[in-house]
């Protein structure tokens, strides 16, 4: 008898994307797809990948610095050796911010990296959907 066990994976993703100004950034998205953290901008995709790998190898020295906006929203910055690597999204409560920090702490190192910098579909020819009745 074959049986399959469905394992619910609690993993986030690191998504590299190209901004309108042709610079690159990456985001950490939780398992639901919500952006938790956005990196600084970089001139190349290779720099994004390099930073992701450095962070994964040295995650134990990362500090999370908490801030509050004038409107009362909460966010954190990710800091390594007094260098800010990026900033979180804005949270409405301290509990939600702590959940975001904990998600990053628990899942960043094992997160899959997705590259959304290339146009994989290209330009569709107009006549692709025209059918010939033969």
Short mmCIF file of C-alpha atoms in Angstrom, two decimals:
data_model
loop_
_atom_site.label_atom_id
_atom_site.label_comp_id
_atom_site.label_asym_id
_atom_site.label_seq_id
_atom_site.Cartn_x
_atom_site.Cartn_y
_atom_site.Cartn_z
CA UNK A 1 0.00 0.00 0.00
CA UNK A 2 1.43 3.34 -1.06
CA UNK A 3 0.64 6.32 1.04
CA UNK A 4 1.80 9.85 0.62
CA UNK A 5 2.40 12.19 3.48
CA UNK A 6 1.78 15.83 2.77
CA UNK A 7 4.33 17.95 4.58
CA UNK A 8 3.47 21.59 4.93
CA UNK A 9 6.68 23.51 4.38
CA UNK A 10 7.16 26.66 6.38
CA UNK A 11 9.67 28.34 4.14
CA UNK A 12 10.04 31.77 2.71
CA UNK A 13 11.52 32.82 -0.59
CA UNK A 14 14.13 35.35 -1.61
CA UNK A 15 13.02 37.11 -4.78
CA UNK A 16 15.52 39.06 -6.88
CA UNK A 17 13.97 41.67 -9.14
CA UNK A 18 15.06 44.54 -11.36
CA UNK A 19 13.80 48.00 -10.51
CA UNK A 20 12.73 50.66 -13.01
CA UNK A 21 16.09 52.41 -12.59
CA UNK A 22 17.86 49.19 -13.76
CA UNK A 23 19.17 48.44 -10.29
CA UNK A 24 18.50 45.18 -8.47
CA UNK A 25 17.00 44.32 -5.11
CA UNK A 26 15.81 41.25 -3.29
CA UNK A 27 12.92 40.71 -0.95
CA UNK A 28 12.29 38.07 1.66
CA UNK A 29 8.71 36.84 1.32
CA UNK A 30 7.04 34.65 3.92
CA UNK A 31 5.35 31.37 3.00
CA UNK A 32 2.12 33.25 2.23
CA UNK A 33 3.96 35.48 -0.25
CA UNK A 34 3.92 38.65 1.87
CA UNK A 35 7.04 40.80 1.65
CA UNK A 36 8.69 41.00 5.07
CA UNK A 37 12.04 42.56 4.16
CA UNK A 38 13.42 44.54 1.18
CA UNK A 39 17.14 44.92 0.55
CA UNK A 40 19.03 47.99 -0.53
CA UNK A 41 19.48 48.59 -4.27
CA UNK A 42 22.45 47.12 -6.11
CA UNK A 43 24.02 47.71 -9.50
CA UNK A 44 24.10 44.02 -10.42
CA UNK A 45 22.23 40.80 -9.85
CA UNK A 46 25.54 39.21 -8.86
CA UNK A 47 25.84 41.66 -5.98
CA UNK A 48 22.36 40.64 -4.75
CA UNK A 49 23.28 36.96 -4.88
CA UNK A 50 26.58 37.64 -3.16
CA UNK A 51 24.89 39.50 -0.30
CA UNK A 52 22.26 36.78 0.12
CA UNK A 53 25.01 34.16 0.41
CA UNK A 54 27.03 36.27 2.87
CA UNK A 55 23.94 36.79 5.03
CA UNK A 56 23.09 33.09 4.97
CA UNK A 57 26.63 32.17 6.07
CA UNK A 58 26.80 34.84 8.79
CA UNK A 59 23.18 35.01 9.96
CA UNK A 60 24.17 34.65 13.61
CA UNK A 61 25.70 38.17 13.70
CA UNK A 62 22.71 39.97 12.18
CA UNK A 63 20.94 42.52 14.35
CA UNK A 64 17.34 43.63 14.01
CA UNK A 65 16.90 47.28 14.99
CA UNK A 66 13.32 48.34 15.75
CA UNK A 67 11.86 51.69 14.67
CA UNK A 68 8.55 53.53 14.83
CA UNK A 69 7.20 55.96 12.23
CA UNK A 70 5.59 59.26 13.27
CA UNK A 71 2.25 57.66 12.37
CA UNK A 72 2.88 54.83 14.86
CA UNK A 73 3.74 52.06 12.38
CA UNK A 74 6.55 49.70 13.37
CA UNK A 75 9.40 48.37 11.25
CA UNK A 76 12.90 47.00 11.60
CA UNK A 77 16.20 47.36 9.80
CA UNK A 78 18.59 44.50 9.27
CA UNK A 79 22.10 45.44 10.38
CA UNK A 80 25.48 43.74 10.08
CA UNK A 81 28.57 45.44 11.50
CA UNK A 82 26.81 48.85 11.47
CA UNK A 83 25.82 48.44 7.83
CA UNK A 84 22.09 48.53 7.06
CA UNK A 85 21.21 45.78 4.56
CA UNK A 86 17.57 46.69 4.13
CA UNK A 87 14.30 47.50 5.83
CA UNK A 88 11.14 45.60 6.70
CA UNK A 89 7.60 46.38 5.72
CA UNK A 90 5.52 48.47 8.13
CA UNK A 91 3.60 46.63 10.85
CA UNK A 92 0.59 47.81 12.86
CA UNK A 93 1.37 46.05 16.15
CA UNK A 94 4.47 44.93 18.05
CA UNK A 95 3.24 41.32 17.86
CA UNK A 96 3.04 41.40 14.06
CA UNK A 97 6.52 42.91 13.84
CA UNK A 98 7.93 40.20 16.11
CA UNK A 99 6.26 37.56 13.93
CA UNK A 100 8.00 39.12 10.92
CA UNK A 101 11.38 39.13 12.68
CA UNK A 102 10.90 35.53 13.83
CA UNK A 103 9.90 34.40 10.35
CA UNK A 104 13.06 35.98 8.94
CA UNK A 105 15.20 34.44 11.69
CA UNK A 106 13.71 30.97 11.26
CA UNK A 107 13.51 30.76 7.48
CA UNK A 108 15.96 33.11 5.72
CA UNK A 109 18.90 30.69 5.73
CA UNK A 110 16.91 27.87 4.08
CA UNK A 111 14.94 30.06 1.69
CA UNK A 112 14.94 29.37 -2.01
CA UNK A 113 16.21 32.17 -4.28
CA UNK A 114 13.94 33.08 -7.19
CA UNK A 115 15.23 35.25 -10.04
CA UNK A 116 12.55 37.50 -11.53
CA UNK A 117 14.99 39.72 -13.42
CA UNK A 118 14.65 38.06 -16.83
CA UNK A 119 11.70 38.29 -19.18
CA UNK A 120 11.17 34.58 -19.72
CA UNK A 121 8.16 35.05 -21.99
CA UNK A 122 9.64 37.58 -24.39
CA UNK A 123 7.45 39.21 -26.98
CA UNK A 124 4.53 37.14 -28.16
CA UNK A 125 4.01 37.24 -31.91
CA UNK A 126 0.57 38.52 -32.85
CA UNK A 127 -0.27 35.49 -34.98
CA UNK A 128 0.44 32.86 -32.34
CA UNK A 129 -3.26 32.40 -31.67
CA UNK A 130 -4.41 32.42 -35.30
CA UNK A 131 -5.46 28.99 -36.43
CA UNK A 132 -5.66 27.80 -39.97
CA UNK A 133 -8.57 25.60 -40.85
CA UNK A 134 -7.02 22.98 -43.06
#
